[in-house]
Structure formats: structure tokens, C-alpha cells
Coordinates of C-alpha atoms and ligand atoms in Angstrom, one line a residue:
M1 CA 10.6 -21.5 6.3
T2 CA 8.4 -24.5 4.6
T3 CA 7.8 -27.5 6.7
D4 CA 6.4 -31.2 5.6
H5 CA 3.3 -30.4 7.6
K6 CA -0.1 -29.1 6.5
A7 CA -3.3 -27.5 7.9
I8 CA -6.2 -29.3 6.3
L9 CA -9.4 -27.1 6.5
S10 CA -12.8 -28.7 6.0
F11 CA -16.1 -27.2 5.8
T12 CA -19.8 -28.4 6.8
D13 CA -21.5 -26.2 4.0
G14 CA -20.3 -28.5 1.1
T15 CA -17.3 -26.4 0.5
P16 CA -14.2 -29.1 -0.5
S17 CA -11.8 -29.2 2.2
V18 CA -8.5 -27.5 1.5
E19 CA -4.7 -28.0 2.5
F20 CA -2.5 -25.3 3.5
P21 CA 1.3 -25.4 3.9
M22 CA 2.7 -24.5 7.5
L23 CA 5.6 -22.6 7.7
K24 CA 8.2 -22.6 10.7
G25 CA 10.3 -19.5 11.8
T26 CA 13.5 -19.4 13.9
T27 CA 11.5 -19.6 17.0
G28 CA 7.9 -18.8 17.9
P29 CA 4.6 -19.9 16.5
D30 CA 4.3 -21.8 13.3
V31 CA 2.0 -20.1 10.8
I32 CA -0.5 -21.3 8.2
D33 CA 0.0 -20.0 4.8
I34 CA -3.4 -19.1 3.9
R35 CA -2.7 -16.8 1.0
K36 CA -4.6 -19.0 -1.6
L37 CA -7.6 -19.4 0.8
Y38 CA -9.8 -16.8 -1.1
A39 CA -8.8 -18.2 -4.5
Q40 CA -9.5 -21.6 -3.4
T41 CA -12.5 -21.3 -1.3
G42 CA -14.1 -17.9 -2.1
K43 CA -14.0 -17.3 1.7
F44 CA -12.0 -15.0 3.8
T45 CA -10.6 -15.3 7.5
Y46 CA -12.0 -13.1 10.0
D47 CA -9.5 -11.7 12.6
T48 CA -10.5 -8.0 13.9
G49 CA -7.5 -6.7 16.0
F50 CA -5.2 -9.2 14.3
L51 CA -5.2 -11.3 17.3
S52 CA -3.9 -14.7 15.4
T53 CA -2.5 -13.1 12.2
A54 CA 1.0 -12.9 11.1
S55 CA 1.2 -10.0 8.6
C56 CA 4.5 -10.6 7.5
D57 CA 7.9 -12.4 8.2
S58 CA 10.6 -10.5 9.8
T59 CA 14.2 -10.8 11.1
I60 CA 14.1 -7.9 13.1
T61 CA 12.6 -8.3 16.7
Y62 CA 11.2 -11.4 18.5
I63 CA 8.8 -11.3 21.3
D64 CA 7.9 -14.4 23.5
G65 CA 5.1 -13.1 25.4
D66 CA 4.7 -16.1 27.8
K67 CA 8.6 -15.9 28.7
G68 CA 8.6 -12.1 28.8
Q69 CA 11.4 -12.1 26.0
L70 CA 12.4 -9.5 23.7
L71 CA 15.3 -10.0 21.3
Y72 CA 16.7 -7.4 18.8
R73 CA 18.1 -9.2 15.9
G74 CA 18.7 -12.1 18.5
Y75 CA 20.2 -10.3 21.2
P76 CA 18.4 -9.9 24.6
I77 CA 16.9 -6.5 25.5
E78 CA 18.5 -6.8 28.9
Q79 CA 22.1 -7.3 27.3
L80 CA 21.6 -4.5 24.8
A81 CA 20.2 -1.8 27.3
V82 CA 23.2 -2.3 29.6
N83 CA 26.1 -3.0 27.0
C84 CA 25.2 -0.8 24.1
S85 CA 24.5 2.9 23.3
F86 CA 21.1 3.5 21.5
L87 CA 23.0 4.4 18.3
E88 CA 24.6 1.2 18.2
V89 CA 21.2 -0.4 18.7
C90 CA 20.0 1.9 15.7
Y91 CA 23.0 0.4 13.5
L92 CA 21.9 -3.3 14.8
L93 CA 18.4 -2.6 13.8
Y94 CA 19.0 -1.5 10.4
Y95 CA 21.9 -3.2 9.2
G96 CA 21.3 -6.5 11.2
E97 CA 24.8 -6.7 13.1
L98 CA 26.3 -4.7 15.8
P99 CA 28.6 -2.4 14.3
P100 CA 32.5 -2.9 14.5
E101 CA 34.3 0.2 16.4
S102 CA 35.6 1.4 13.2
E103 CA 32.5 1.5 11.3
F104 CA 30.6 2.9 14.3
K105 CA 32.5 6.0 14.7
E106 CA 32.0 6.8 10.9
F107 CA 28.2 6.0 11.5
E108 CA 28.0 8.3 14.5
Q109 CA 29.6 11.0 12.5
L110 CA 27.5 10.6 9.6
V111 CA 24.4 10.8 12.1
I112 CA 25.8 13.7 14.2
H113 CA 26.2 15.8 10.7
H114 CA 22.7 15.4 9.7
T115 CA 21.2 16.4 13.2
M116 CA 20.3 20.0 12.0
V117 CA 17.0 20.4 10.3
H118 CA 16.0 22.6 7.0
E119 CA 16.2 26.2 8.1
Q120 CA 12.6 26.7 6.6
M121 CA 11.0 24.3 9.0
Q122 CA 10.9 26.5 11.8
F123 CA 8.6 28.6 9.6
A124 CA 6.4 25.7 9.2
M125 CA 6.2 25.6 12.9
R126 CA 4.9 29.3 13.1
G127 CA 1.5 28.1 11.9
F128 CA 0.7 26.2 15.0
R129 CA -1.1 27.3 18.3
R130 CA 1.5 27.5 21.2
D131 CA -0.5 25.3 23.0
S132 CA -0.7 22.5 20.5
H133 CA 0.0 19.0 21.6
P134 CA 3.5 18.4 20.7
M135 CA 2.7 15.0 18.9
A136 CA 0.3 16.9 16.7
I137 CA 3.3 19.3 15.8
L138 CA 5.7 16.2 15.6
T139 CA 3.3 14.1 13.3
S140 CA 3.3 17.4 10.9
L141 CA 7.0 17.9 11.2
V142 CA 7.9 14.3 10.1
G143 CA 5.4 14.3 7.2
S144 CA 7.0 17.7 6.0
M145 CA 10.4 16.0 5.8
A146 CA 9.1 14.9 2.4
A147 CA 8.8 18.5 1.3
F148 CA 12.1 19.7 2.8
Y149 CA 14.2 16.6 1.5
P150 CA 12.6 15.8 -2.1
D151 CA 16.1 14.2 -3.1
S152 CA 15.4 11.0 -1.0
L153 CA 12.0 9.9 -1.9
D154 CA 13.0 7.3 -4.5
I155 CA 12.1 4.2 -2.2
N156 CA 13.7 1.8 -4.7
S157 CA 17.2 3.5 -4.4
P158 CA 19.3 1.9 -1.7
E159 CA 21.6 4.9 -1.3
Q160 CA 18.2 7.1 -0.9
Q161 CA 16.8 4.5 1.6
D162 CA 20.0 4.9 3.6
I163 CA 19.9 8.7 3.7
S164 CA 16.4 8.8 4.5
F165 CA 17.3 6.3 7.4
V166 CA 20.1 8.4 8.6
R167 CA 18.0 11.8 8.3
L168 CA 15.1 10.4 10.2
I169 CA 17.1 9.1 13.2
A170 CA 19.2 12.1 13.2
K171 CA 16.6 14.7 12.9
M172 CA 13.9 13.2 15.2
P173 CA 15.7 14.6 18.3
T174 CA 15.7 18.0 16.8
M175 CA 12.3 18.0 15.9
V176 CA 11.0 16.8 19.3
A177 CA 13.3 19.6 21.0
M178 CA 11.9 22.1 18.6
S179 CA 8.2 20.8 19.4
Y180 CA 8.8 21.2 23.2
K181 CA 10.8 24.6 22.5
Y182 CA 7.9 26.0 20.7
S183 CA 5.3 25.0 23.3
I184 CA 7.0 26.9 26.1
G185 CA 8.0 29.7 23.9
Q186 CA 11.7 29.6 24.1
P187 CA 14.1 29.8 21.2
Y188 CA 15.2 26.7 19.3
I189 CA 18.5 25.2 20.6
Y190 CA 20.7 24.0 17.4
P191 CA 22.5 20.4 17.8
K192 CA 26.2 20.5 18.9
N193 CA 28.4 18.0 17.0
S194 CA 30.5 17.7 20.0
L195 CA 27.9 15.9 21.8
D196 CA 26.7 12.3 21.8
Y197 CA 23.2 11.4 20.5
A198 CA 21.4 11.5 23.9
S199 CA 23.4 14.4 25.5
N200 CA 22.6 16.5 22.2
F201 CA 19.0 15.6 22.4
M202 CA 18.9 16.8 26.4
H203 CA 21.0 20.0 25.4
M204 CA 18.4 20.8 22.6
M205 CA 15.4 20.1 25.2
F206 CA 16.9 22.0 28.2
A207 CA 19.8 24.6 27.2
T208 CA 19.0 28.3 26.5
P209 CA 20.9 30.9 25.0
C210 CA 21.6 32.5 28.2
E211 CA 23.8 30.0 30.0
E212 CA 25.9 26.9 29.7
Y213 CA 23.8 23.5 30.1
T214 CA 26.0 20.1 30.8
P215 CA 24.0 17.3 30.9
N216 CA 24.2 15.0 33.9
P217 CA 26.0 11.8 32.8
V218 CA 23.8 9.6 34.9
L219 CA 20.5 11.3 33.6
V220 CA 22.1 11.1 29.7
R221 CA 22.7 7.3 30.3
A222 CA 19.0 6.9 31.5
M223 CA 17.8 8.9 28.5
D224 CA 19.9 6.8 26.3
R225 CA 18.5 3.5 27.9
I226 CA 15.0 4.6 27.4
F227 CA 15.4 5.1 23.8
T228 CA 16.7 1.6 23.5
L229 CA 13.9 0.1 25.4
H230 CA 11.5 1.8 23.0
A231 CA 13.6 1.1 19.7
D232 CA 11.3 -1.8 18.1
H233 CA 8.6 -4.0 19.0
E234 CA 7.9 -6.3 16.1
Q235 CA 4.4 -5.8 14.5
N236 CA 2.8 -3.5 16.9
A237 CA 0.2 -0.9 15.8
S238 CA 2.2 1.8 14.8
T239 CA 4.9 -0.4 13.2
S240 CA 1.8 -2.2 11.3
T241 CA 0.9 1.4 10.3
V242 CA 4.1 2.2 8.8
R243 CA 4.3 -1.1 6.8
L244 CA 0.7 -0.8 5.5
C245 CA 1.1 3.0 4.6
G246 CA 4.6 2.3 3.0
S247 CA 3.4 -0.6 1.0
S248 CA 1.8 1.9 -1.4
G249 CA 5.2 3.1 -2.3
T250 CA 4.8 6.4 -0.5
S251 CA 8.2 8.1 0.9
P252 CA 9.6 6.9 4.1
F253 CA 8.8 10.2 5.8
S254 CA 5.1 9.7 5.1
A255 CA 4.9 6.4 6.2
I256 CA 6.8 7.1 9.5
A257 CA 4.4 10.2 10.1
A258 CA 1.6 7.7 9.9
G259 CA 3.5 5.7 12.6
V260 CA 3.7 8.9 14.9
A261 CA 0.1 9.7 14.2
C262 CA -0.8 6.0 15.6
L263 CA 1.5 5.8 18.3
W264 CA -0.3 8.9 19.9
G265 CA -3.3 6.8 20.9
P266 CA -3.4 6.0 24.7
A267 CA -3.9 2.4 24.1
H268 CA -0.4 2.4 22.4
G269 CA 2.4 4.8 22.9
G270 CA 0.2 7.5 24.6
A271 CA -0.2 5.3 27.6
N272 CA 2.8 6.6 29.2
Q273 CA 1.3 10.1 29.5
A274 CA -2.1 8.6 30.6
C275 CA -0.2 6.5 33.2
L276 CA 1.4 9.2 34.7
E277 CA -1.9 11.4 34.7
M278 CA -3.5 8.5 36.3
L279 CA -0.8 8.2 39.0
E280 CA -0.9 12.0 39.7
Q281 CA -4.9 11.7 39.9
I282 CA -4.6 8.9 42.5
Q283 CA -2.1 10.8 44.4
A284 CA -4.3 14.0 44.6
E285 CA -7.1 11.8 45.6
G286 CA -5.3 10.6 48.6
G287 CA -2.5 8.4 47.2
L288 CA -2.0 5.0 48.8
A289 CA -5.2 5.3 50.9
K290 CA -7.2 5.7 47.6
V291 CA -5.6 2.8 45.7
G292 CA -8.1 0.3 46.7
E293 CA -11.1 2.4 45.6
F294 CA -9.3 3.2 42.3
M295 CA -8.6 -0.6 41.7
E296 CA -12.3 -1.5 42.4
R297 CA -13.2 1.1 39.5
V298 CA -10.6 -0.5 37.2
K299 CA -12.2 -3.9 37.8
D300 CA -15.7 -2.5 37.1
K301 CA -16.2 -2.6 33.3
N302 CA -18.8 0.2 33.4
S303 CA -16.3 2.6 35.0
G304 CA -14.2 2.9 31.9
A305 CA -11.2 3.1 34.1
R306 CA -8.0 1.1 33.2
L307 CA -4.7 0.7 35.1
M308 CA -2.7 2.4 32.2
G309 CA 0.8 0.8 31.8
F310 CA -0.6 -2.5 32.6
G311 CA -1.8 -5.3 30.0
H312 CA -0.2 -6.0 26.7
R313 CA -1.4 -7.9 23.5
V314 CA 1.6 -10.2 23.6
Y315 CA 3.3 -10.0 26.9
K316 CA 1.4 -12.5 29.2
N317 CA 4.2 -12.1 31.6
F318 CA 6.7 -9.2 32.6
D319 CA 7.4 -7.1 29.8
P320 CA 11.3 -7.2 30.0
R321 CA 11.4 -3.5 29.3
A322 CA 9.2 -2.7 32.4
K323 CA 11.7 -4.2 34.7
L324 CA 14.6 -2.5 33.0
M325 CA 12.5 1.0 33.1
Q326 CA 11.9 0.5 36.9
E327 CA 15.9 0.0 37.4
T328 CA 16.4 3.1 35.4
C329 CA 13.7 4.9 37.3
R330 CA 15.3 4.0 40.6
E331 CA 18.9 5.2 39.5
V332 CA 17.5 8.6 38.2
L333 CA 15.6 9.3 41.4
D334 CA 18.5 8.3 43.5
E335 CA 20.8 10.4 41.6
L336 CA 18.5 13.3 42.0
G337 CA 17.9 12.6 45.7
L338 CA 14.1 11.8 44.9
G339 CA 14.2 8.2 46.1
N340 CA 11.1 9.0 48.2
D341 CA 9.4 10.4 45.3
P342 CA 5.6 9.7 46.3
I343 CA 4.4 9.0 42.8
F344 CA 7.5 6.2 42.4
K345 CA 6.2 5.0 45.6
L346 CA 2.7 4.8 44.6
A347 CA 3.5 3.1 41.1
M348 CA 5.3 0.3 43.0
A349 CA 2.6 0.0 45.5
L350 CA 0.0 -0.4 42.7
E351 CA 2.1 -2.9 40.9
K352 CA 2.5 -5.1 44.0
I353 CA -1.4 -4.7 44.4
A354 CA -2.3 -5.7 40.8
L355 CA 0.3 -8.7 40.7
E356 CA -1.7 -10.1 43.7
D357 CA -5.3 -9.2 42.7
D358 CA -7.2 -12.2 41.0
Y359 CA -8.6 -9.8 38.3
F360 CA -5.1 -9.1 37.0
V361 CA -3.6 -12.4 37.7
Q362 CA -6.2 -14.3 35.6
R363 CA -6.1 -11.8 32.7
K364 CA -2.3 -12.1 32.8
L365 CA -2.0 -8.4 33.3
Y366 CA 1.7 -7.1 34.1
P367 CA 3.4 -3.8 34.0
N368 CA 4.3 -2.8 30.4
V369 CA 6.9 -0.2 29.1
D370 CA 4.8 2.5 29.8
F371 CA 4.2 2.0 33.5
Y372 CA 7.6 3.5 34.8
S373 CA 8.7 5.3 31.9
G374 CA 6.6 8.3 32.6
I375 CA 8.0 8.6 36.2
V376 CA 11.7 8.5 35.1
Q377 CA 10.9 10.9 32.3
R378 CA 9.2 13.4 34.6
A379 CA 12.3 13.2 36.8
L380 CA 14.5 14.0 33.9
G381 CA 12.5 17.2 33.6
I382 CA 10.3 16.1 30.5
P383 CA 7.0 17.2 30.6
T384 CA 4.1 14.9 30.5
S385 CA 2.8 16.1 27.3
M386 CA 6.3 15.1 25.7
F387 CA 6.4 11.8 26.9
T388 CA 5.0 10.0 23.6
C389 CA 7.2 12.2 21.6
I390 CA 10.0 10.6 23.3
F391 CA 8.6 7.2 22.5
A392 CA 8.3 8.2 18.9
L393 CA 11.9 9.6 18.6
A394 CA 12.8 6.2 20.0
R395 CA 10.7 4.1 17.7
T396 CA 11.6 5.8 14.5
I397 CA 14.5 3.4 14.3
G398 CA 12.3 0.4 14.6
W399 CA 9.8 1.9 12.0
V400 CA 12.5 2.7 9.4
A401 CA 14.2 -0.7 9.8
Q402 CA 10.8 -2.5 9.4
W403 CA 10.1 -0.2 6.5
K404 CA 13.2 -1.0 4.7
E405 CA 12.7 -4.9 5.3
M406 CA 9.3 -4.5 3.5
I407 CA 10.2 -2.6 0.5
T408 CA 13.3 -4.7 0.0
D409 CA 11.3 -7.9 0.1
P410 CA 10.9 -9.0 -3.5
E411 CA 7.6 -10.6 -2.5
Y412 CA 6.0 -7.4 -0.9
K413 CA 2.6 -6.0 -2.2
I414 CA 0.2 -3.3 -1.2
G415 CA -1.6 -4.1 1.9
R416 CA -5.2 -4.4 1.1
P417 CA -7.4 -6.4 3.7
R418 CA -10.8 -7.3 2.9
Q419 CA -14.2 -7.4 5.1
L420 CA -17.2 -9.1 6.2
Y421 CA -19.9 -6.8 4.8
T422 CA -23.0 -6.3 7.3
G423 CA -24.4 -3.5 5.6
H424 CA -27.7 -3.3 3.4
P425 CA -28.4 -5.1 0.6
E426 CA -28.6 -3.7 -2.8
R427 CA -31.5 -1.2 -3.0
A428 CA -32.9 1.6 -5.2
V429 CA -33.0 5.4 -4.9
H430 CA -36.7 6.1 -5.5
G431 CA -37.5 9.7 -7.7
K432 CA -35.0 12.4 -8.1
R433 CA -33.7 13.6 -4.6
S434 CA -31.9 16.5 -5.9
R435 CA -31.9 18.6 -8.8
A436 CA -28.8 17.8 -10.8
Ligands
SDX1 C1 2.5 -0.2 24.2 O1 1.8 -4.0 20.7 C2 2.9 -3.5 21.3 O2 3.9 -4.1 21.2 C3 2.8 -2.0 21.9 C4 4.1 -1.5 22.7 C5 5.3 -1.3 21.8 O3 6.3 -1.2 22.3 O4 4.9 -0.9 20.5 O5 4.4 -2.5 23.6 C6 3.8 -0.2 23.4 O6 1.3 0.1 23.3 C7 2.4 -0.7 25.4 C8 0.7 -1.0 25.9 C9 0.5 0.5 26.6 N1 -1.1 0.7 26.6 C10 -1.5 0.7 28.0 O7 -0.9 0.6 29.0 C11 -3.3 0.8 28.0 C12 -3.8 0.0 28.9 N2 -3.8 -1.4 28.5 C13 -4.7 -1.6 27.7 O8 -5.7 -0.9 27.2 C14 -4.4 -3.2 27.0 O9 -3.9 -4.0 28.0 C15 -3.8 -3.1 25.7 C16 -4.5 -2.2 24.8 C17 -2.3 -3.0 26.0 C18 -3.7 -4.5 25.2 O10 -5.1 -4.8 24.8 P1 -5.9 -6.3 24.3 O11 -4.6 -7.1 24.0 O12 -6.7 -5.8 23.4 O13 -6.5 -6.7 25.5 P2 -7.9 -6.5 26.0 O14 -8.3 -5.2 25.9 O15 -8.8 -7.5 25.5 O16 -7.9 -7.0 27.7 C19 -8.1 -8.3 28.0 C20 -8.7 -8.1 29.2 C21 -10.0 -7.5 29.3 O17 -10.9 -7.9 30.3 P3 -12.1 -8.9 29.7 O18 -12.9 -8.4 28.8 O19 -11.5 -10.3 29.2 O20 -13.0 -9.1 31.3 O21 -8.1 -7.5 30.3 C22 -8.7 -6.4 30.4 C23 -9.7 -6.1 29.2 O22 -10.7 -5.5 30.0 N3 -7.6 -5.3 30.7 C24 -7.3 -4.4 31.6 C25 -6.2 -3.7 31.0 N4 -5.7 -4.1 30.1 C26 -6.4 -5.0 29.5 N5 -8.1 -4.1 32.6 C27 -7.5 -3.2 33.4 N6 -6.7 -2.3 33.3 C28 -5.8 -2.4 32.1 N7 -4.7 -1.8 31.7

């Protein structure tokens, strides 16, 4: 990582200039190592939103926002989404290599045999209102894993790290399906060990005790691909939350629960729900005839309207996942005979208009992963309120892999940013204001 180059910082306030080493990664922007800045100058950097800050070094995922490139452990997302199953991608993200066939079969069986949750978990659910948002329930269920699995809380034990990894990716589909079943008043469906990962999830979501349910293989493949497309995305808001939370040494279940909570926000993982609600609202207001009016509102800063599913902090080109999601969307709609779905047609019209509109072109706003994911999930029968739960299910592997990378880094420290204080200078409390 080290290079011969340095960054020299000089000041006009009399502070002596200082030099910082420049570090170079495998690819992507070089970084200025400013870890000694405060000790050498008594000054902080200031970067709210972390627009120019690398919070760590990582070997897991690389994004080139200008090229629209996304690599998991060096493999392009376009190749993984077409050639690998989500569970193979989980193995890749956690262990660093795609699994040999024999090892994958063993890994798959290990995950399958951890898909049931503790039987008491259903009683933790009973306290929730039936109309609770599934993400509120899921945040609690993931956090409760620290209570149900106290035998894997030692973050310094490689064996306990690995069993927590398996428990999290194995039980997320079960907990997501339980959150859904609870919200519609149906009985929970236990996992079936004869089914693959995505089939098992769809079975737990849509089967009932009253009749056989056989998932459509085209829809299962689409579900599996949706998981892969959402698996990891370097230091996004929820992953950074997991790293910061996990840096205190708390359990992986608690750190991942913090990630679930962060993902729920509409600026982040909640955008898929917000995007479909936006499309349905435009459709209700008149559909394509109303698109121009809506776009004018989006461009009017005072309206507060945003084209949900568009824009990205890193991608200033097409989000490669959006293209793959659009293909998956078309496959699913064709399989279901919904090729003329008005919402899909509206989304494609919006995308075309936005890509030709100066406001979006100047700001390099392109469709992101959330723009089509809501349409395809709705076609798969997943209710809008569950979209972000699906995102959380898939992103769990990214969160766990990044958490593992952090806690096994011998140089890691608890994260503790500083601030620019702009409050009152010291002042005195006059007189006694309350009786002690
Ligand atoms: C995800 O970080 C990740 O990797 C996240 C993610 C992952 O896999 O983990 O990729 C998943 O969160 C995807 C993003 C989902 N969010 C949305 O689709 C919500 C809509 N998009 C935005 O709110 C916004 O684009 C963000 C939050 C995604 C990015 O915000 P930034 O980088 O802080 O950019 P910004 O808000 O400063 O916008 C730059 C300009 C602004 O205009 P100006 O002040 O320069 O005039 O673009 C405008 C913004 O007003 N803008 C939009 C817009 N997004 C940005 N205007 C209209 N519609 C939008 N969607």
C-alpha cells in the first residue's frame, strides 16, 4: 500500500507545514494517510457525509463510479449474477474465493441445517402490533439473536465468528418470512431442508399449511439474482454503521442489527419501497401523461420531490446492478405474462426522460439498484413493505464479511470521529435553579 509519494500540507496561519504518506490500493483513488494530522498540527479534517474520506482499507468489494463497475473479490457483478448462486457469492465474500464444488456442497448443507430459528423467537414476535413495519420487526429479531445464541458472542474466536456468519445468513430468510407472515396473520412456515436457499425463502414466504407450494424456477432464479445484486457495496451507510458499531467489540448480531436499522432509511435501502410508491402515485395521477409535471417537481428544490431510485453517492454512471435488475424484471414479467405491466412501462419511460434531461445529465444521476427492484419484487408477489427486508436479507453477507474483515485486522481500533464545535463558549449557571 505504501508509495514513495507524499502529500505536503502547508498553512497560512503560521502552523508549520507537514508531510503525509500517500497510500495506493490495487486500483481506485490513492489515499492520503492523515492519521497523524491531529498529533502533528492540533487540527482535524472536516468531511461531513464522508465525501472524500476512506474509512478503512478492504479487499472485499470495489466500485468504480465513473465506469459503473462493481467487483466482489475482483469478480464483475455481471458475471457473478449470471454464473453463480447467491450462496456461492456468500462463500466468496466471506472466505475470499469461489468454493470448489465439494466444499460448496458441505457449506450449503451447513447453512441449510441452520435455517431454523430458536423456537422462543416466535414468542418475542407476539409483542409487536400486527401492522408493525416488517423492518421494525426485523431489526428487533436480528438484535435478539444475541439473546438466543449466547454461545457465539466471543468476537475473538474464529470458530464463533464462523458460526455467527452461518447463523446470520441461514436465519435471515426465516426471520424475514416470519416478519411477513406475522404482518398478514398467517402461520409461520418452517424451512424445508430439501430446498435450495432462494426456493426455501419463497416457500417460507408464500406457502401455507393448507396446500402444497412449488416455487416457479424462473422466479426462484430471479430471487436468487436479486440477493446477489444486493450482497455488498463497499462502505455504504449501513456497512459503515456495522463497522462503527462492531468496532466497540459488541456481538456481530448487535452490529448487524444496527446495519438493518440504518438500511431502512429512504435515502438508502428504503429507496426501493419509496421508488415503487412514487411510480404507483404517478400512475394513479395519470401515468405517462403526468410524468412531465412530476419531473418539473423533482427539479424544483422547494418541492422536496426526488426521483427515487435515481442518483448515487459513488456511481456517476449507470449502476451496473440497475441494468441487471432491469433484465431480471423483464424476464419475470414475461414469465408471468405481465410484459405490458403499466408500472414497468412507466419506469422505463421515466428512465428515458431522465437520461435525456439536462438536470439529471449535469448531476450525473442514473438509475440505481433500487429503481427496478421494487417492480420485480412486486411481480414476485412480495408486498412493498417487505422490499427493504429483502435488501437486508441479501446485504447480511456483505455486513458480516466486512465485520469479519474489521475485527480480524490487527490494527483496528474503536471508531471515534471528532467534530467542529460551534456551540456556546463556556458560561456560568447563575444562582441555584433547582432544589437539590
Ligand atoms: C442505495 O452508498 C451505497 O452504496 C448505497 C447502495 C448500496 O448498495 O448500499 O447503493 C444502496 O442506497 C442506493 C441509493 C438509493 N437512494 C435513492 O434512490 C434515493 C434518491 N437518491 C438520492 O436521495 C441521492 O441520489 C443519494 C442519497 C442516493 C445520493 O445523495 P448524494 O450523493 O448526497 O448526492 P446529493 O443528494 O448531494 O445530490 C447531488 C445533486 C443535488 O442537487 P444540487 O444540490 O447539486 O442542485 O443531485 C440532486 C441533489 O438535489 N439529486 C437528485 C436525486 N439525487 C440527487 N435530484 C432528484 N432526484 C434524485 N433522486
